[in-house]
Short mmCIF file of C-alpha atoms and ligand atoms in Angstrom, two decimals:
data_model
loop_
_atom_site.label_atom_id
_atom_site.label_comp_id
_atom_site.label_asym_id
_atom_site.label_seq_id
_atom_site.Cartn_x
_atom_site.Cartn_y
_atom_site.Cartn_z
CA MET A 1 269.26 184.25 121.20
CA LEU A 2 269.65 184.13 117.48
CA SER A 3 272.56 186.12 116.10
CA ILE A 4 271.99 187.52 112.65
CA THR A 5 274.58 189.31 110.56
CA ASP A 6 273.01 191.33 107.78
CA THR A 7 275.57 190.99 105.01
CA ARG A 8 273.90 193.89 103.17
CA THR A 9 274.94 196.34 105.90
CA GLY A 10 277.37 194.35 108.02
CA LYS A 11 275.17 195.05 111.06
CA GLN A 12 274.69 192.46 113.78
CA TYR A 13 271.34 191.71 115.47
CA GLU A 14 270.40 189.60 118.48
CA ILE A 15 266.91 188.17 118.19
CA LYS A 16 265.22 186.45 121.12
CA VAL A 17 264.25 182.80 120.63
CA GLU A 18 261.52 181.59 123.00
CA GLU A 19 259.51 178.35 122.71
CA GLY A 20 261.64 177.62 119.64
CA VAL A 21 260.32 180.63 117.74
CA ILE A 22 261.28 184.21 117.00
CA ARG A 23 258.79 187.06 117.04
CA ALA A 24 258.38 187.97 113.38
CA ALA A 25 258.01 191.62 114.42
CA ASP A 26 261.61 191.52 115.74
CA LEU A 27 262.77 191.04 112.15
CA ARG A 28 261.43 194.51 111.35
CA ALA A 29 264.41 195.98 113.18
CA ILE A 30 266.65 194.63 110.43
CA LYS A 31 266.82 197.47 107.93
CA THR A 32 269.16 198.60 105.19
CA ASP A 33 268.40 202.26 105.99
CA GLN A 34 265.79 204.32 107.81
CA ALA A 35 263.40 204.28 104.83
CA ASP A 36 263.41 200.47 104.75
CA GLN A 37 260.22 199.00 106.29
CA GLY A 38 262.28 196.24 107.88
CA LEU A 39 262.72 192.59 107.10
CA LEU A 40 259.58 190.54 106.49
CA ALA A 41 259.00 186.82 106.18
CA PHE A 42 257.26 185.78 102.95
CA ASP A 43 255.00 182.85 103.80
CA PRO A 44 252.19 182.04 101.33
CA GLY A 45 249.78 179.61 102.94
CA LEU A 46 251.31 180.44 106.36
CA THR A 47 253.14 177.12 106.28
CA SER A 48 255.86 178.35 108.64
CA THR A 49 254.13 180.94 110.77
CA ALA A 50 252.52 180.43 114.19
CA VAL A 51 249.71 182.96 114.68
CA CYS A 52 248.63 182.24 118.25
CA HIS A 53 249.19 180.26 121.41
CA SER A 54 246.56 177.56 121.91
CA THR A 55 245.92 174.91 124.55
CA ILE A 56 243.18 173.05 122.69
CA THR A 57 244.70 170.57 120.25
CA PHE A 58 248.16 169.12 119.78
CA ILE A 59 249.30 167.60 116.50
CA ASP A 60 252.63 165.98 115.69
CA GLY A 61 252.43 165.53 111.95
CA GLU A 62 255.68 163.58 111.73
CA ALA A 63 254.60 160.99 114.30
CA GLY A 64 250.89 160.94 113.39
CA ILE A 65 249.74 162.14 116.80
CA LEU A 66 246.53 164.05 117.51
CA ARG A 67 245.40 164.96 121.03
CA TYR A 68 242.54 167.07 122.33
CA ARG A 69 243.59 168.80 125.57
CA GLY A 70 246.22 166.09 125.98
CA TYR A 71 243.96 163.06 125.36
CA PRO A 72 244.97 160.87 122.39
CA ILE A 73 242.36 160.78 119.62
CA GLU A 74 242.34 156.96 119.71
CA GLN A 75 241.21 156.96 123.36
CA ILE A 76 238.70 159.72 122.71
CA ALA A 77 237.11 157.79 119.84
CA GLU A 78 236.94 154.63 121.90
CA LYS A 79 235.69 156.02 125.20
CA SER A 80 234.05 159.40 124.78
CA THR A 81 230.95 160.97 123.29
CA TYR A 82 230.49 163.92 120.99
CA GLU A 83 229.03 166.10 123.74
CA ALA A 84 231.76 165.23 126.27
CA VAL A 85 234.45 166.07 123.70
CA ALA A 86 232.75 169.39 122.93
CA TYR A 87 232.83 170.15 126.67
CA LEU A 88 236.49 169.15 126.82
CA LEU A 89 237.38 171.43 123.90
CA LEU A 90 235.50 174.41 125.31
CA PHE A 91 236.35 174.10 129.01
CA GLY A 92 239.69 172.28 129.04
CA GLU A 93 238.70 169.26 131.16
CA LEU A 94 236.45 166.26 130.69
CA PRO A 95 233.10 166.66 132.42
CA ASP A 96 232.19 164.45 135.38
CA VAL A 97 228.82 162.70 135.31
CA ALA A 98 226.89 165.64 136.76
CA GLN A 99 228.67 168.21 134.58
CA LEU A 100 227.95 166.14 131.47
CA ALA A 101 224.27 165.90 132.35
CA THR A 102 224.08 169.67 132.89
CA TRP A 103 226.02 170.31 129.68
CA LYS A 104 223.73 168.06 127.62
CA ALA A 105 220.67 169.70 129.15
CA SER A 106 222.05 173.15 128.29
CA LEU A 107 222.69 172.04 124.70
CA GLY A 108 219.20 170.50 124.60
CA ALA A 109 217.72 173.81 125.76
CA GLU A 110 219.32 175.50 122.73
CA MET A 111 217.94 172.91 120.29
CA THR A 112 215.08 175.18 119.40
CA VAL A 113 214.44 175.75 115.76
CA PRO A 114 214.51 179.45 114.94
CA GLU A 115 210.99 180.37 113.90
CA GLN A 116 212.23 181.86 110.60
CA LEU A 117 214.31 178.82 109.61
CA PRO A 118 211.72 176.79 107.65
CA ARG A 119 210.78 179.79 105.51
CA PHE A 120 214.44 180.68 105.07
CA MET A 121 215.27 177.18 103.85
CA ASP A 122 212.18 177.00 101.66
CA ALA A 123 213.46 180.08 99.82
CA PHE A 124 216.35 178.04 98.36
CA PRO A 125 215.76 176.07 95.19
CA GLN A 126 215.55 172.37 95.88
CA THR A 127 218.66 171.96 93.73
CA ALA A 128 220.75 174.24 95.99
CA ASN A 129 223.98 172.83 97.35
CA PRO A 130 223.42 171.93 101.03
CA MET A 131 226.81 173.32 102.11
CA SER A 132 225.84 176.68 100.56
CA MET A 133 222.53 176.49 102.42
CA LEU A 134 224.33 175.68 105.67
CA MET A 135 226.72 178.59 105.22
CA SER A 136 223.82 180.97 104.54
CA ALA A 137 221.77 179.62 107.45
CA ALA A 138 224.71 180.01 109.86
CA ALA A 139 225.05 183.62 108.68
CA ALA A 140 221.29 184.08 109.09
CA LEU A 141 221.65 183.23 112.79
CA SER A 142 223.65 186.46 113.04
CA ALA A 143 220.49 188.32 112.00
CA ILE A 144 218.22 186.17 114.18
CA TYR A 145 220.33 186.62 117.34
CA PRO A 146 221.59 190.24 117.10
CA ASP A 147 222.67 190.20 120.77
CA ALA A 148 225.69 188.20 119.54
CA ARG A 149 227.19 191.48 118.35
CA THR A 150 227.88 192.61 121.89
CA VAL A 151 229.42 189.70 123.74
CA ALA A 152 231.50 191.24 126.47
CA THR A 153 231.61 188.42 129.02
CA GLN A 154 232.46 184.75 128.85
CA GLU A 155 228.96 183.97 130.13
CA GLU A 156 227.41 185.82 127.19
CA ARG A 157 229.79 184.16 124.77
CA LEU A 158 228.85 180.73 126.10
CA VAL A 159 225.19 181.28 125.23
CA HIS A 160 226.14 181.60 121.58
CA ALA A 161 228.73 178.82 121.81
CA ARG A 162 226.09 176.37 123.06
CA ARG A 163 223.58 177.61 120.52
CA LEU A 164 225.96 177.09 117.63
CA ILE A 165 226.80 173.54 118.71
CA ALA A 166 223.12 172.74 119.27
CA GLN A 167 221.76 174.38 116.14
CA MET A 168 224.29 173.51 113.43
CA PRO A 169 222.90 169.96 113.17
CA ILE A 170 219.39 171.39 112.82
CA LEU A 171 220.50 173.73 110.03
CA ALA A 172 222.30 170.83 108.34
CA ALA A 173 219.28 168.53 108.57
CA TYR A 174 217.01 171.24 107.24
CA ALA A 175 219.38 171.80 104.31
CA PHE A 176 219.41 168.06 103.59
CA ARG A 177 215.64 167.70 103.71
CA ARG A 178 215.25 170.80 101.54
CA THR A 179 217.27 169.08 98.80
CA ARG A 180 214.79 166.21 98.97
CA GLY A 181 211.67 168.32 99.17
CA GLN A 182 210.84 166.69 102.51
CA SER A 183 209.19 168.20 105.55
CA TYR A 184 211.57 169.23 108.34
CA VAL A 185 212.06 167.13 111.47
CA ASN A 186 212.63 168.82 114.80
CA PRO A 187 215.46 167.67 117.07
CA ASP A 188 215.10 165.21 119.92
CA PRO A 189 217.36 166.47 122.72
CA SER A 190 216.92 163.21 124.65
CA ALA A 191 218.62 161.13 121.89
CA THR A 192 222.36 160.65 121.52
CA PHE A 193 223.98 163.11 119.19
CA GLY A 194 224.30 160.60 116.35
CA ALA A 195 220.79 159.18 116.81
CA ASN A 196 219.29 162.67 116.84
CA MET A 197 221.13 163.43 113.59
CA LEU A 198 219.92 160.27 111.88
CA ARG A 199 216.37 160.97 112.99
CA MET A 200 216.42 164.59 111.78
CA PHE A 201 217.91 163.47 108.49
CA PHE A 202 216.04 160.30 107.72
CA LYS A 203 212.77 160.19 109.63
CA PRO A 204 210.41 159.48 106.76
CA ASP A 205 207.57 161.62 105.61
CA ASN A 206 205.17 160.93 102.79
CA SER A 207 207.67 162.10 100.22
CA PRO A 208 208.15 159.73 97.27
CA ASN A 209 211.91 160.26 97.62
CA PHE A 210 212.07 158.12 100.71
CA GLY A 211 212.41 154.61 99.35
CA ALA A 212 211.63 151.40 101.22
CA SER A 213 215.22 150.17 100.89
CA MET A 214 216.52 153.30 102.62
CA LEU A 215 214.04 152.76 105.44
CA ARG A 216 215.08 149.14 105.93
CA ARG A 217 218.72 150.17 105.95
CA LEU A 218 218.23 152.87 108.52
CA GLY A 219 216.07 150.96 110.92
CA GLY A 220 212.39 151.89 110.60
CA LYS A 221 209.22 150.74 108.92
CA ASN A 222 207.06 153.80 109.13
CA ASP A 223 206.82 157.17 110.76
CA GLU A 224 205.96 155.96 114.25
CA GLU A 225 208.38 153.06 114.33
CA TYR A 226 211.42 154.92 113.08
CA VAL A 227 214.32 154.08 115.37
CA PRO A 228 217.82 155.10 114.30
CA ASN A 229 220.13 152.14 113.98
CA PRO A 230 222.44 152.28 117.06
CA VAL A 231 225.52 151.09 115.14
CA LEU A 232 225.10 153.87 112.60
CA ALA A 233 224.33 156.41 115.33
CA HIS A 234 227.50 155.40 117.16
CA ALA A 235 229.51 155.57 113.92
CA LEU A 236 228.30 159.15 113.42
CA ASP A 237 229.30 159.99 117.00
CA ILE A 238 232.80 158.65 116.27
CA LEU A 239 233.13 160.53 112.98
CA PHE A 240 231.98 163.75 114.62
CA MET A 241 234.42 163.27 117.53
CA LEU A 242 237.29 162.77 115.08
CA HIS A 243 236.37 165.99 113.31
CA GLU A 244 235.73 168.15 116.36
CA ASP A 245 239.02 169.99 116.21
CA HIS A 246 242.25 170.13 114.28
CA GLU A 247 244.03 173.24 115.54
CA GLN A 248 244.82 176.04 113.03
CA ASN A 249 243.40 174.45 109.88
CA CYS A 250 242.05 176.59 107.04
CA SER A 251 238.48 176.94 108.36
CA THR A 252 239.47 177.44 112.01
CA SER A 253 241.98 180.11 110.99
CA THR A 254 239.18 181.70 108.98
CA VAL A 255 236.91 181.69 112.05
CA ARG A 256 239.66 183.27 114.13
CA GLY A 257 240.45 185.77 111.38
CA VAL A 258 236.83 186.91 111.05
CA ALA A 259 236.38 187.02 114.84
CA SER A 260 239.54 189.14 115.06
CA SER A 261 237.62 192.06 113.57
CA GLY A 262 235.08 191.78 116.37
CA ALA A 263 232.45 190.24 114.07
CA ASP A 264 229.89 188.10 115.85
CA PRO A 265 230.39 184.32 116.17
CA TYR A 266 227.68 183.42 113.66
CA ALA A 267 229.42 185.53 111.01
CA ALA A 268 232.75 183.92 111.93
CA ILE A 269 231.38 180.39 111.76
CA ALA A 270 229.50 181.03 108.53
CA ALA A 271 232.88 182.06 107.08
CA GLY A 272 234.38 178.88 108.54
CA VAL A 273 231.74 176.82 106.72
CA GLY A 274 232.69 178.60 103.51
CA ALA A 275 236.37 177.81 104.02
CA LEU A 276 235.53 174.20 104.80
CA SER A 277 233.51 173.79 101.62
CA GLY A 278 236.55 173.77 99.31
CA PRO A 279 237.87 170.48 97.89
CA LEU A 280 241.32 170.97 99.44
CA HIS A 281 239.77 171.07 102.92
CA GLY A 282 236.35 169.77 104.03
CA GLY A 283 235.18 169.17 100.49
CA ALA A 284 237.81 166.46 100.08
CA ASN A 285 235.48 163.67 101.31
CA GLU A 286 233.08 164.58 98.54
CA ALA A 287 235.92 164.70 96.03
CA VAL A 288 237.09 161.23 97.14
CA LEU A 289 233.72 159.69 96.37
CA ARG A 290 233.52 161.39 92.99
CA MET A 291 237.04 160.13 92.26
CA LEU A 292 236.20 156.54 93.28
CA ARG A 293 233.10 156.60 91.09
CA GLU A 294 235.08 158.01 88.17
CA ILE A 295 237.67 155.24 88.52
CA GLY A 296 234.77 152.80 88.54
CA THR A 297 236.60 149.47 88.61
CA ILE A 298 239.87 148.17 90.01
CA ASP A 299 241.41 147.63 86.58
CA HIS A 300 241.19 151.38 85.90
CA ILE A 301 243.35 152.19 88.93
CA PRO A 302 246.85 151.91 87.36
CA ALA A 303 245.95 154.36 84.58
CA PHE A 304 244.44 156.73 87.14
CA ILE A 305 247.56 156.62 89.32
CA GLU A 306 249.75 157.31 86.27
CA ARG A 307 247.63 160.37 85.44
CA VAL A 308 248.00 161.68 89.01
CA LYS A 309 251.75 161.13 88.91
CA ALA A 310 251.91 163.03 85.63
CA GLY A 311 250.31 166.01 87.38
CA ASP A 312 246.81 165.52 85.97
CA GLY A 313 244.66 165.72 89.12
CA ARG A 314 245.33 164.54 92.66
CA LEU A 315 244.66 161.42 94.61
CA MET A 316 241.92 162.93 96.76
CA GLY A 317 241.91 161.93 100.43
CA PHE A 318 245.70 161.64 100.34
CA GLY A 319 248.22 164.12 101.64
CA HIS A 320 247.99 166.64 104.41
CA ARG A 321 249.60 169.95 105.22
CA VAL A 322 250.58 168.70 108.68
CA TYR A 323 250.59 164.89 108.66
CA LYS A 324 253.55 163.41 106.88
CA THR A 325 252.51 159.92 107.89
CA TYR A 326 249.19 158.08 108.20
CA ASP A 327 246.55 160.48 109.59
CA PRO A 328 245.62 158.87 112.96
CA ARG A 329 241.96 159.66 112.30
CA ALA A 330 242.02 157.75 109.01
CA LYS A 331 242.80 154.50 110.85
CA ILE A 332 239.81 154.95 113.15
CA VAL A 333 237.52 155.86 110.25
CA LYS A 334 238.59 152.71 108.38
CA HIS A 335 237.81 150.61 111.44
CA THR A 336 234.44 152.37 111.86
CA ALA A 337 233.64 151.69 108.21
CA ASP A 338 233.89 147.95 108.84
CA ALA A 339 231.21 148.18 111.57
CA VAL A 340 228.96 150.32 109.37
CA PHE A 341 229.23 148.01 106.37
CA LYS A 342 228.10 145.08 108.52
CA VAL A 343 224.79 146.93 108.89
CA THR A 344 224.43 148.56 105.49
CA GLY A 345 226.11 145.94 103.33
CA MET A 346 229.46 146.39 101.67
CA ASN A 347 230.08 149.56 99.70
CA PRO A 348 231.50 148.33 96.37
CA LEU A 349 233.72 151.41 96.15
CA LEU A 350 235.60 150.18 99.24
CA ASP A 351 237.55 147.67 97.12
CA ILE A 352 238.74 150.50 94.87
CA ALA A 353 239.71 152.62 97.89
CA VAL A 354 241.64 149.77 99.51
CA GLU A 355 243.51 149.03 96.27
CA LEU A 356 244.31 152.72 95.74
CA GLU A 357 245.69 152.88 99.27
CA ARG A 358 247.76 149.73 98.73
CA ILE A 359 249.33 151.12 95.56
CA ALA A 360 249.89 154.59 96.96
CA LEU A 361 251.59 153.22 100.07
CA THR A 362 254.12 151.37 97.96
CA ASP A 363 254.58 153.79 95.05
CA GLU A 364 257.74 155.90 94.96
CA TYR A 365 255.81 159.08 93.94
CA PHE A 366 253.62 159.05 97.05
CA LEU A 367 256.33 157.75 99.40
CA LYS A 368 258.77 160.44 98.36
CA ARG A 369 256.20 163.19 98.95
CA ARG A 370 255.00 161.51 102.15
CA LEU A 371 251.40 161.33 100.98
CA TYR A 372 249.25 159.09 103.18
CA PRO A 373 245.49 158.68 103.59
CA ASN A 374 243.89 161.53 105.49
CA VAL A 375 240.65 161.56 107.50
CA ASP A 376 238.58 162.06 104.38
CA PHE A 377 239.74 159.03 102.46
CA TYR A 378 237.26 156.64 104.08
CA SER A 379 234.67 158.91 105.74
CA GLY A 380 232.77 159.46 102.49
CA LEU A 381 232.27 155.72 102.06
CA ILE A 382 230.53 155.62 105.44
CA TYR A 383 228.32 158.57 104.67
CA GLU A 384 227.38 157.06 101.34
CA ALA A 385 226.53 153.74 102.97
CA MET A 386 224.20 155.64 105.32
CA GLY A 387 222.37 157.04 102.32
CA LEU A 388 223.81 160.54 102.22
CA PRO A 389 224.55 162.10 98.82
CA VAL A 390 228.10 163.39 98.24
CA GLU A 391 227.01 167.02 98.51
CA MET A 392 226.18 166.33 102.16
CA PHE A 393 229.66 165.09 103.13
CA PRO A 394 231.19 168.52 103.80
CA VAL A 395 228.04 169.40 105.72
CA MET A 396 228.67 166.44 108.02
CA PHE A 397 232.23 167.66 108.49
CA ALA A 398 230.93 171.13 109.41
CA ILE A 399 228.62 169.72 112.08
CA GLY A 400 231.53 167.84 113.61
CA ARG A 401 233.92 170.77 113.43
CA THR A 402 231.58 173.31 115.05
CA PRO A 403 232.75 172.68 118.67
CA GLY A 404 236.35 173.22 117.54
CA TRP A 405 235.49 176.48 115.80
CA VAL A 406 233.59 177.63 118.85
CA ALA A 407 236.38 176.59 121.25
CA HIS A 408 238.89 178.57 119.18
CA TRP A 409 236.59 181.58 119.10
CA LEU A 410 236.30 181.46 122.91
CA GLU A 411 240.04 181.03 123.27
CA PHE A 412 240.70 183.90 120.87
CA GLU A 413 238.33 186.22 122.72
CA GLN A 414 240.24 185.67 125.98
CA ASP A 415 243.68 185.80 124.41
CA LYS A 416 245.75 188.71 125.75
CA GLU A 417 247.82 188.62 122.56
CA LYS A 418 244.81 188.79 120.21
CA LYS A 419 245.07 191.18 117.33
CA LEU A 420 243.14 192.05 114.22
CA MET A 421 244.27 189.59 111.54
CA ARG A 422 245.91 191.68 108.89
CA PRO A 423 248.72 190.06 106.88
CA LEU A 424 251.04 192.06 104.67
CA GLN A 425 251.78 191.71 100.97
CA LEU A 426 254.66 192.26 98.60
CA TYR A 427 253.26 194.70 96.09
CA THR A 428 254.36 193.83 92.55
CA GLY A 429 251.96 196.06 90.58
CA TYR A 430 252.51 199.35 88.76
CA ASP A 431 254.42 202.20 90.28
CA ARG A 432 252.59 205.53 90.46
CA ARG A 433 251.15 206.65 87.11
CA ASP A 434 248.79 209.43 86.02
CA TYR A 435 245.16 208.76 85.12
CA PRO A 436 244.81 209.40 81.33
CA GLU A 437 242.79 212.48 80.21
CA SER A 438 240.76 210.53 77.66
CA ARG A 439 238.95 208.07 80.03
N1 ACO B 1 247.86 163.54 95.08
C1 ACO B 1 248.95 163.66 94.30
N2 ACO B 1 249.97 164.48 94.55
C2 ACO B 1 249.88 165.23 95.65
C3 ACO B 1 248.78 165.16 96.52
C4 ACO B 1 247.74 164.27 96.20
N3 ACO B 1 246.67 164.15 96.99
N4 ACO B 1 248.96 166.02 97.55
C5 ACO B 1 250.14 166.60 97.34
N5 ACO B 1 250.70 166.13 96.19
C6 ACO B 1 252.02 166.47 95.64
C7 ACO B 1 252.01 167.84 94.97
O1 ACO B 1 251.69 167.74 93.61
C8 ACO B 1 253.43 168.28 95.23
O2 ACO B 1 254.24 167.59 94.32
P1 ACO B 1 255.55 168.34 93.69
O3 ACO B 1 256.45 168.57 94.86
O4 ACO B 1 256.08 167.34 92.70
O5 ACO B 1 255.05 169.61 93.08
C9 ACO B 1 253.75 167.75 96.61
O6 ACO B 1 252.90 166.59 96.75
C10 ACO B 1 253.45 168.73 97.74
O7 ACO B 1 252.11 169.17 97.59
P2 ACO B 1 251.57 170.56 98.14
O8 ACO B 1 250.31 170.90 97.42
O9 ACO B 1 252.66 171.57 98.12
O10 ACO B 1 251.30 170.19 99.66
P3 ACO B 1 250.35 170.97 100.63
O11 ACO B 1 250.82 170.69 102.00
O12 ACO B 1 250.19 172.40 100.25
O13 ACO B 1 248.94 170.27 100.36
C11 ACO B 1 246.90 169.17 100.58
C12 ACO B 1 248.18 169.58 101.28
C13 ACO B 1 246.17 170.42 100.03
C14 ACO B 1 245.98 168.50 101.60
C15 ACO B 1 247.23 168.22 99.42
O14 ACO B 1 247.93 167.08 99.89
C16 ACO B 1 246.01 167.81 98.61
O15 ACO B 1 245.59 168.52 97.69
N6 ACO B 1 245.39 166.61 98.94
C17 ACO B 1 244.21 166.17 98.27
C18 ACO B 1 243.01 166.89 98.86
C19 ACO B 1 242.67 166.38 100.24
O16 ACO B 1 242.56 165.19 100.48
N7 ACO B 1 242.41 167.35 101.15
C20 ACO B 1 241.99 167.02 102.53
C21 ACO B 1 243.04 167.44 103.52
S1 ACO B 1 242.55 166.92 105.10
C22 ACO B 1 241.41 168.04 105.58
O17 ACO B 1 241.35 169.16 105.25
C23 ACO B 1 240.40 167.51 106.47
#
C-alpha cells in the first residue's frame, strides 16, 4: 500500500501497489472537493506510464538487456531465423522442426501479390518516398482484404497476421523498384527470408539503373544467374531479427492505439509504418547516414561534436528512451557490418562512425546524459553497402518490425484489460466566450 496525505485537504488515502505500480485511476479518488475531477498524472511522451501487460519482450535499459519471450537477443541473432523468431513472438514458444516447416509453408502461401498492387504502385511518381509508398500500400491492404474488419476469432486474426508478415516485404520491394522504374519481382517462398528479399529487391531487369558493379556486388551476372549472396542474405536475416520487436516503442504503441478502436490490422500497421518513418524512431538510420555524409571526413568531427553539444542538432543513432547504456542490438549490428564489408568492400563512412563513437563514449556531454549508440547507428552502413539508398532504410526497419506489430496486435485483441486508447489533456485554452456578431 502507498499512503498519501493530501496536504491540500489533510485527507489520507491508501493506494494499492501491485507489481511495483499503482493504478493511475486510483489517483482519481484524490479530490479537493466533489467538483474536482480527481488527481491526474501529467506524462508527456508517456515516459512513466505502463499502458498494458505484455509477455512478448523484456528490456532492461539500465543493464542493456533485450529478450524475446525470455531468450536473449544475442542468442537469437546467433542461432535463430527470422521466421522462427516471428513464430516465437506470435505464439510464445520456439517452433520445433515440424512446426517451423508448417509455419514457413503458411507464410509462403500468403506470399501472393495482390492483383491490384502493381497498378497501385505505378500510380506513385517515381520520385515518391518509398516509406510513404509502403505506408499507403499497407493501408491499401485494408481495402483489398475487407474481411479484416470482422476478426472475431484468433484463427481469423492469424490469417491476417500471416498475410502481413508475408506481404510487407513484397510491398517494400515493389516500393523500392518503383523508385528505380524497374519491373516488379515476385517472391520466392522457397528462399530464406533474407535471400528472398535480396532477390525481390535486386534481381536485374533491363533497366539502365541496374549497373554492372551492383550486380557483381550482389552476386549475379544476368537475369538467369542471379543468386543472392548468402553472407548478405544472412546479414539481412540478422538485422530483421534484431528489429522484430521492441515492446511499447512509438510505432508499436501506435499500432495498439489504432487497434484499440477496433480498426482492422492493416489500418493499424499502416499507422505503425507512419510512426516509424520519423527521424526520432525508425527514420534514425537514414538520418545517421545523412549525418555521416555531411560530416564527410574525420577532421570535421570535432567541430560537428561541438555543434551538437551546443544544441545545434543531435548525434543521430545515439541515445534511446529506454537504453541508458550500449544498445545490445548495436553490438550485434557492428559485428554483422564486419562480415558484410568483407563481401561488399569497406564503407568509407565506417571510419567516421567509429571515430564519432570513440569520441562520444569518452565525452562528458554524452556520458552525463548516458547517450550510447543505438541499433540504428551502424545498420544504415550495412544497407548502404548492399546498395540501398537512404530512403529505403526505414522501409527495411518496417519489414523487420512487422512480426512485433502483429504479435502486439494479437496480444492486445486477447487482453482482458484492453480499452480504447484515449489519453486526457490539461486544457490551457480560452475559457468560455461568446461568438462575435460581426463574423
Ligand atoms: N545527441 C545529442 N544530444 C542528445 C541526443 C543525441 N542523439 N539524444 C538526447 N540528447 C540530449 C538532449 O538534448 C537532452 O539534453 P538536455 O538534458 O541538456 O536538454 C538529453 O540528452 C535528454 O534527451 P531527451 O530528448 O529528453 O531524451 P529522450 O529519451 O526523449 O530521447 C531519443 C530519446 C529521441 C532517441 C533521443 O536520444 C534522440 O533524439 N536520438 C537521436 C535519434 C535516434 O537515434 N533515434 C533512434 C532511437 S532508436 C529507435 O527508435 C530504433
